């Protein structure tokens, strides 16, 4: 259930100046704020609202294929019919299990609604209503543009600022912020002169592990180990904004709550309607290419990360990065090994 690898096409379908790109960017902001948007596909148009905070438009709820499969339905985007009650619909979207009265296969609008919710870091479930009932000024976008947006955005990273930063790990790094067309950043921490075969760590942001020192994961330990090696040997750390394997901090905390009920890290993500790993490595591949690298020694235990970069034309020689095993992260690490194929 890992998110499919992004295409490595050099010319994305959308560009930041396209009206469709701009419409999707604005729609993401509306969904993040809990306001409905209209999604069009051909002659069909529906109003879509996030279940976690937006108005309930009807008893029709668009859910992802991952969530549908978890509930025992066909693993495809699905529209569920239920009482137009927030608690009932939220249970269908987020509870460990839920009772469903009826359902039907969802189309491109249902898929686009879920993708918009993901990009807004909402739960990927949206109530659907008649577009004719949209309030004046409600934003609209096309389903096809929504589904093309993520891969198009990855190719818009550009360096915007750089400065030397002394590291506690014992070296001075040149730190460069790469910003994309909607303001998201990838931070490149470079020590020494890097060339072919450079030591590289692509690290996903983890507030709980990197900043709070959480013992539930090994992220903070891996970050410190990687910085120590780069400080002593030279190399690059790319810090990417893909919290919780790409589902965002709020959804990661929801997944933690499900783990406390007995689910492992994979099933908790799937139960919320996500792939077990939603991260995309196209932006990281684009930044490495701009830094002049086509071949790297990649500090990772995750074969999917190496495959994601290789799909962008970056040749990877995996280098293990093993953090400490503790009573708090033992189950988490065992799940990464047994269910996600990590080399631990």
Tab-separated table of C-alpha atoms in Angstrom:
chain	number	residue	atom	x	y	z
A	1	UNK	CA	0.000	0.000	0.000
A	2	UNK	CA	2.986	2.320	-0.338
A	3	UNK	CA	2.260	5.370	-2.494
A	4	UNK	CA	3.244	4.622	-6.127
A	5	UNK	CA	6.535	6.150	-7.194
A	6	UNK	CA	6.233	9.529	-8.837
A	7	UNK	CA	6.945	9.606	-12.557
A	8	UNK	CA	10.386	10.843	-13.573
A	9	UNK	CA	9.069	12.758	-16.575
A	10	UNK	CA	11.122	15.898	-17.173
A	11	UNK	CA	8.083	17.948	-18.256
A	12	UNK	CA	5.208	17.854	-15.747
A	13	UNK	CA	1.679	18.246	-17.035
A	14	UNK	CA	1.130	21.440	-15.038
A	15	UNK	CA	3.323	24.472	-14.522
A	16	UNK	CA	2.986	27.005	-11.676
A	17	UNK	CA	1.596	29.583	-14.091
A	18	UNK	CA	-1.230	27.346	-15.330
A	19	UNK	CA	-4.698	28.360	-14.100
A	20	UNK	CA	-5.292	24.721	-13.116
A	21	UNK	CA	-2.191	24.663	-10.895
A	22	UNK	CA	-3.208	27.920	-9.223
A	23	UNK	CA	-6.769	26.672	-8.694
A	24	UNK	CA	-5.546	23.491	-6.970
A	25	UNK	CA	-3.128	25.443	-4.756
A	26	UNK	CA	-5.978	27.691	-3.624
A	27	UNK	CA	-8.279	24.694	-3.136
A	28	UNK	CA	-5.706	23.051	-0.828
A	29	UNK	CA	-5.748	26.208	1.304
A	30	UNK	CA	-9.548	26.159	1.431
A	31	UNK	CA	-9.667	22.515	2.534
A	32	UNK	CA	-6.915	23.167	5.111
A	33	UNK	CA	-9.142	25.939	6.502
A	34	UNK	CA	-12.174	23.621	6.611
A	35	UNK	CA	-14.051	25.299	3.768
A	36	UNK	CA	-15.705	23.317	0.929
A	37	UNK	CA	-14.583	23.495	-2.692
A	38	UNK	CA	-16.167	22.467	-5.975
A	39	UNK	CA	-14.426	19.672	-7.895
A	40	UNK	CA	-15.283	19.313	-11.577
A	41	UNK	CA	-14.748	16.487	-14.042
A	42	UNK	CA	-16.272	16.972	-17.464
A	43	UNK	CA	-19.950	17.782	-17.009
A	44	UNK	CA	-20.018	16.519	-13.426
A	45	UNK	CA	-19.338	18.781	-10.455
A	46	UNK	CA	-19.611	18.126	-6.715
A	47	UNK	CA	-19.032	20.167	-3.597
A	48	UNK	CA	-16.504	18.537	-1.234
A	49	UNK	CA	-15.867	19.254	2.457
A	50	UNK	CA	-13.338	17.673	4.884
A	51	UNK	CA	-14.932	15.434	7.521
A	52	UNK	CA	-12.482	16.644	10.167
A	53	UNK	CA	-13.655	20.212	10.580
A	54	UNK	CA	-15.597	21.170	7.463
A	55	UNK	CA	-19.396	21.396	7.230
A	56	UNK	CA	-21.239	18.104	6.679
A	57	UNK	CA	-22.770	18.473	3.217
A	58	UNK	CA	-24.692	15.183	3.085
A	59	UNK	CA	-24.508	11.526	4.093
A	60	UNK	CA	-22.247	10.804	1.121
A	61	UNK	CA	-18.629	10.329	2.168
A	62	UNK	CA	-15.726	9.852	-0.270
A	63	UNK	CA	-13.030	7.595	1.190
A	64	UNK	CA	-9.761	6.280	-0.233
A	65	UNK	CA	-9.101	2.814	-1.564
A	66	UNK	CA	-6.880	2.167	1.456
A	67	UNK	CA	-9.684	2.973	3.903
A	68	UNK	CA	-12.252	1.043	1.832
A	69	UNK	CA	-10.021	-2.020	1.789
A	70	UNK	CA	-9.472	-1.752	5.532
A	71	UNK	CA	-13.255	-1.759	6.029
A	72	UNK	CA	-13.591	-4.935	3.952
A	73	UNK	CA	-14.756	-3.278	0.720
A	74	UNK	CA	-13.048	-3.299	-2.656
A	75	UNK	CA	-9.740	-1.436	-2.292
A	76	UNK	CA	-10.736	1.421	-4.599
A	77	UNK	CA	-11.942	4.998	-4.021
A	78	UNK	CA	-15.465	4.596	-2.659
A	79	UNK	CA	-18.477	6.757	-1.819
A	80	UNK	CA	-20.255	5.561	1.330
A	81	UNK	CA	-23.884	6.408	2.104
A	82	UNK	CA	-24.800	6.947	5.769
A	83	UNK	CA	-26.763	9.243	8.041
A	84	UNK	CA	-25.663	12.875	7.540
A	85	UNK	CA	-24.333	12.950	11.085
A	86	UNK	CA	-20.749	14.018	11.786
A	87	UNK	CA	-20.110	11.369	14.435
A	88	UNK	CA	-21.380	8.579	12.178
A	89	UNK	CA	-19.388	9.770	9.176
A	90	UNK	CA	-16.253	10.418	11.242
A	91	UNK	CA	-16.436	6.846	12.530
A	92	UNK	CA	-16.573	5.560	8.965
A	93	UNK	CA	-13.579	7.727	8.085
A	94	UNK	CA	-11.378	7.234	11.139
A	95	UNK	CA	-12.531	4.582	13.605
A	96	UNK	CA	-10.800	1.212	13.815
A	97	UNK	CA	-13.985	-0.399	12.531
A	98	UNK	CA	-17.303	1.024	11.341
A	99	UNK	CA	-20.746	-0.073	10.185
A	100	UNK	CA	-21.572	0.854	6.603
A	101	UNK	CA	-25.123	0.848	5.233
A	102	UNK	CA	-24.330	1.112	1.516
A	103	UNK	CA	-21.541	2.095	-0.818
A	104	UNK	CA	-20.647	2.561	-4.473
A	105	UNK	CA	-17.450	2.829	-6.472
A	106	UNK	CA	-16.151	6.372	-6.460
A	107	UNK	CA	-14.952	8.112	-9.617
A	108	UNK	CA	-12.313	10.695	-10.353
A	109	UNK	CA	-14.023	13.346	-8.225
A	110	UNK	CA	-13.911	11.052	-5.181
A	111	UNK	CA	-10.222	10.339	-5.868
A	112	UNK	CA	-9.481	14.046	-6.265
A	113	UNK	CA	-11.396	14.897	-3.073
A	114	UNK	CA	-9.277	12.462	-1.068
A	115	UNK	CA	-6.068	13.740	-2.666
A	116	UNK	CA	-6.982	17.346	-1.844
A	117	UNK	CA	-7.576	16.331	1.773
A	118	UNK	CA	-4.188	14.588	1.907
A	119	UNK	CA	-2.353	17.602	0.516
A	120	UNK	CA	-4.140	19.791	3.084
A	121	UNK	CA	-3.020	17.319	5.806
A	122	UNK	CA	-6.632	16.512	6.633
A	123	UNK	CA	-8.093	13.036	7.107
A	124	UNK	CA	-8.568	11.782	3.509
A	125	UNK	CA	-12.367	11.651	3.648
A	126	UNK	CA	-14.755	14.294	2.309
A	127	UNK	CA	-18.517	14.697	2.464
A	128	UNK	CA	-20.000	15.407	-0.966
A	129	UNK	CA	-22.848	17.719	-1.929
A	130	UNK	CA	-24.529	19.255	-4.933
A	131	UNK	CA	-22.323	21.911	-6.533
A	132	UNK	CA	-25.454	23.982	-7.187
A	133	UNK	CA	-25.616	24.577	-3.438
A	134	UNK	CA	-22.117	26.082	-3.257
A	135	UNK	CA	-21.967	29.484	-1.569
A	136	UNK	CA	-21.014	32.472	-3.728
A	137	UNK	CA	-17.244	32.718	-4.090
A	138	UNK	CA	-16.611	29.003	-3.457
A	139	UNK	CA	-13.396	27.988	-5.214
A	140	UNK	CA	-13.433	25.320	-7.922
A	141	UNK	CA	-10.796	23.077	-9.465
A	142	UNK	CA	-10.620	20.207	-11.944
A	143	UNK	CA	-10.147	16.628	-10.744
A	144	UNK	CA	-7.427	15.952	-13.311
A	145	UNK	CA	-5.427	18.965	-12.154
A	146	UNK	CA	-5.701	17.817	-8.526
A	147	UNK	CA	-4.366	14.374	-9.385
A	148	UNK	CA	-1.464	15.867	-11.415
A	149	UNK	CA	-0.561	18.560	-8.901
A	150	UNK	CA	1.748	16.668	-6.551
A	151	UNK	CA	4.189	15.429	-9.201
A	152	UNK	CA	4.174	18.818	-10.953
A	153	UNK	CA	4.988	20.595	-7.697
A	154	UNK	CA	8.038	18.417	-7.008
A	155	UNK	CA	9.873	19.875	-10.002
A	156	UNK	CA	9.503	23.494	-8.856
A	157	UNK	CA	12.109	23.399	-6.033
A	158	UNK	CA	14.622	26.244	-6.411
A	159	UNK	CA	17.425	27.510	-4.090
A	160	UNK	CA	16.438	30.767	-2.419
A	161	UNK	CA	18.850	31.356	0.480
A	162	UNK	CA	22.124	29.933	1.778
A	163	UNK	CA	24.419	30.499	4.757
A	164	UNK	CA	27.188	28.732	6.730
A	165	UNK	CA	25.975	27.102	9.953
A	166	UNK	CA	28.310	25.587	12.609
A	167	UNK	CA	26.949	22.206	13.710
A	168	UNK	CA	27.071	20.627	17.154
A	169	UNK	CA	28.225	17.483	15.324
A	170	UNK	CA	31.568	19.201	14.763
A	171	UNK	CA	31.628	20.818	11.313
A	172	UNK	CA	30.407	23.946	9.569
A	173	UNK	CA	27.762	23.212	6.975
A	174	UNK	CA	26.527	25.267	4.065
A	175	UNK	CA	22.747	25.246	4.561
A	176	UNK	CA	20.525	26.048	1.576
A	177	UNK	CA	16.745	26.383	1.541
A	178	UNK	CA	15.061	25.145	-1.642
A	179	UNK	CA	11.511	26.477	-1.976
A	180	UNK	CA	8.779	25.153	-4.257
A	181	UNK	CA	6.091	27.083	-6.103
A	182	UNK	CA	3.702	27.157	-3.120
A	183	UNK	CA	6.276	27.894	-0.414
A	184	UNK	CA	7.217	24.421	0.826
A	185	UNK	CA	10.902	23.851	1.501
A	186	UNK	CA	13.576	21.191	1.334
A	187	UNK	CA	16.661	22.088	3.382
A	188	UNK	CA	20.067	20.927	2.118
A	189	UNK	CA	22.816	20.665	4.757
A	190	UNK	CA	26.135	20.279	2.910
A	191	UNK	CA	29.498	19.571	4.531
A	192	UNK	CA	32.651	19.623	2.421
A	193	UNK	CA	32.987	19.306	-1.329
A	194	UNK	CA	30.498	16.741	-2.575
A	195	UNK	CA	30.651	14.916	-5.865
A	196	UNK	CA	29.802	11.527	-7.343
A	197	UNK	CA	29.218	8.943	-4.624
A	198	UNK	CA	28.643	11.529	-1.888
A	199	UNK	CA	27.243	10.379	1.435
A	200	UNK	CA	23.567	11.470	1.558
A	201	UNK	CA	20.732	11.233	4.051
A	202	UNK	CA	17.193	12.129	2.920
A	203	UNK	CA	15.418	12.693	6.236
A	204	UNK	CA	11.688	13.237	6.701
A	205	UNK	CA	10.750	15.800	9.342
A	206	UNK	CA	9.630	14.250	12.635
A	207	UNK	CA	8.560	16.754	15.281
A	208	UNK	CA	8.074	14.056	17.903
A	209	UNK	CA	11.376	12.286	17.255
A	210	UNK	CA	13.698	15.045	16.005
A	211	UNK	CA	12.573	17.793	18.397
A	212	UNK	CA	10.789	16.170	21.345
A	213	UNK	CA	13.061	13.138	21.541
A	214	UNK	CA	10.161	10.668	21.359
A	215	UNK	CA	11.086	7.065	22.103
A	216	UNK	CA	8.301	5.678	19.877
A	217	UNK	CA	10.464	5.909	16.739
A	218	UNK	CA	14.129	5.979	15.724
A	219	UNK	CA	13.914	9.212	13.680
A	220	UNK	CA	15.785	11.468	16.100
A	221	UNK	CA	18.522	8.884	16.580
A	222	UNK	CA	18.893	8.450	12.809
A	223	UNK	CA	19.083	12.219	12.299
A	224	UNK	CA	21.886	12.576	14.862
A	225	UNK	CA	23.766	9.559	13.502
A	226	UNK	CA	23.528	10.916	9.962
A	227	UNK	CA	24.707	14.397	10.952
A	228	UNK	CA	27.639	12.864	12.842
A	229	UNK	CA	28.763	10.872	9.823
A	230	UNK	CA	28.321	13.804	7.452
A	231	UNK	CA	30.251	16.091	9.812
A	232	UNK	CA	33.191	13.689	9.912
A	233	UNK	CA	33.191	12.421	6.303
A	234	UNK	CA	31.448	15.168	4.341
A	235	UNK	CA	28.121	14.798	2.584
A	236	UNK	CA	24.557	16.077	2.420
A	237	UNK	CA	21.503	15.871	4.614
A	238	UNK	CA	18.217	16.782	2.920
A	239	UNK	CA	15.525	17.660	5.451
A	240	UNK	CA	12.108	17.229	3.841
A	241	UNK	CA	8.680	18.302	5.137
A	242	UNK	CA	7.065	14.857	5.068
A	243	UNK	CA	6.032	14.341	8.686
A	244	UNK	CA	4.644	10.959	9.681
A	245	UNK	CA	5.687	9.211	6.460
A	246	UNK	CA	3.922	11.985	4.553
A	247	UNK	CA	0.590	12.217	6.410
A	248	UNK	CA	1.326	15.282	8.555
A	249	UNK	CA	1.645	15.774	12.304
A	250	UNK	CA	-2.071	15.777	13.200
A	251	UNK	CA	-2.710	12.562	11.303
A	252	UNK	CA	0.430	10.989	12.781
A	253	UNK	CA	-0.961	11.663	16.249
A	254	UNK	CA	-4.256	10.078	15.180
A	255	UNK	CA	-2.259	7.064	14.021
A	256	UNK	CA	-0.470	6.965	17.391
A	257	UNK	CA	-3.878	6.798	19.115
A	258	UNK	CA	-4.831	3.817	16.935
A	259	UNK	CA	-1.507	2.163	17.765
A	260	UNK	CA	-2.381	2.491	21.441
A	261	UNK	CA	-5.492	0.416	20.625
A	262	UNK	CA	-3.342	-2.359	19.172
A	263	UNK	CA	-2.725	-1.509	15.522
A	264	UNK	CA	0.825	-1.469	14.202
A	265	UNK	CA	2.258	1.550	12.355
A	266	UNK	CA	1.263	0.221	8.924
A	267	UNK	CA	-2.328	-0.661	9.792
A	268	UNK	CA	-2.809	2.599	11.701
A	269	UNK	CA	-1.991	4.631	8.577
A	270	UNK	CA	-4.178	2.425	6.385
A	271	UNK	CA	-7.052	2.600	8.882
A	272	UNK	CA	-7.010	6.394	8.479
A	273	UNK	CA	-7.221	6.056	4.694
A	274	UNK	CA	-3.569	6.546	3.779
A	275	UNK	CA	-1.057	4.318	2.093
A	276	UNK	CA	1.312	2.899	4.703
A	277	UNK	CA	3.923	5.349	3.356
A	278	UNK	CA	2.744	8.506	1.558
A	279	UNK	CA	6.189	10.019	1.001
A	280	UNK	CA	7.326	11.106	-2.437
A	281	UNK	CA	11.017	11.455	-3.318
A	282	UNK	CA	10.683	13.445	-6.540
A	283	UNK	CA	11.466	16.758	-4.811
A	284	UNK	CA	14.526	15.257	-3.106
A	285	UNK	CA	15.706	13.831	-6.416
A	286	UNK	CA	15.242	17.227	-8.048
A	287	UNK	CA	17.314	18.955	-5.328
A	288	UNK	CA	20.111	16.373	-5.555
A	289	UNK	CA	20.203	16.873	-9.322
A	290	UNK	CA	20.507	20.649	-8.841
A	291	UNK	CA	23.391	19.984	-6.445
A	292	UNK	CA	25.114	18.115	-9.276
A	293	UNK	CA	24.642	14.581	-7.944
A	294	UNK	CA	23.548	11.579	-9.980
A	295	UNK	CA	25.125	8.872	-7.821
A	296	UNK	CA	25.053	8.800	-4.020
A	297	UNK	CA	25.743	6.604	-1.016
A	298	UNK	CA	22.320	6.800	0.586
A	299	UNK	CA	22.093	6.400	4.349
A	300	UNK	CA	18.887	4.418	4.686
A	301	UNK	CA	17.446	1.089	5.738
A	302	UNK	CA	14.398	1.655	3.531
A	303	UNK	CA	14.493	0.116	0.022
A	304	UNK	CA	11.471	2.202	-1.014
A	305	UNK	CA	13.429	5.407	-0.397
A	306	UNK	CA	16.267	4.206	-2.636
A	307	UNK	CA	13.765	3.132	-5.304
A	308	UNK	CA	12.040	6.522	-5.115
A	309	UNK	CA	15.297	8.372	-5.764
A	310	UNK	CA	16.327	5.933	-8.490
A	311	UNK	CA	13.023	6.599	-10.263
A	312	UNK	CA	14.240	10.223	-10.477
A	313	UNK	CA	17.554	9.194	-12.038
A	314	UNK	CA	19.665	9.130	-8.842
A	315	UNK	CA	21.804	5.981	-8.555
A	316	UNK	CA	21.855	4.847	-4.917
A	317	UNK	CA	24.262	2.658	-2.983
A	318	UNK	CA	22.424	2.001	0.303
A	319	UNK	CA	24.419	2.536	3.504
A	320	UNK	CA	22.829	1.146	6.712
A	321	UNK	CA	21.843	3.626	9.405
A	322	UNK	CA	20.890	1.626	12.488
A	323	UNK	CA	19.728	3.413	15.609
A	324	UNK	CA	19.301	1.947	19.091
A	325	UNK	CA	16.493	-0.514	19.861
A	326	UNK	CA	14.549	0.368	23.015
A	327	UNK	CA	11.480	-1.125	24.726
A	328	UNK	CA	9.455	1.810	23.354
A	329	UNK	CA	10.442	1.467	19.674
A	330	UNK	CA	10.993	-2.297	19.463
A	331	UNK	CA	7.550	-3.006	17.977
A	332	UNK	CA	7.837	-0.044	15.601
A	333	UNK	CA	11.183	-1.289	14.266
A	334	UNK	CA	9.917	-4.876	13.979
A	335	UNK	CA	6.970	-3.615	11.906
A	336	UNK	CA	9.276	-1.637	9.608
A	337	UNK	CA	11.292	-4.807	9.034
A	338	UNK	CA	8.465	-7.323	8.618
A	339	UNK	CA	5.867	-5.213	6.804
A	340	UNK	CA	7.782	-2.418	5.051
A	341	UNK	CA	10.927	-4.354	4.092
A	342	UNK	CA	13.423	-2.219	5.993
A	343	UNK	CA	16.869	-3.774	6.346
A	344	UNK	CA	17.242	-3.900	10.122
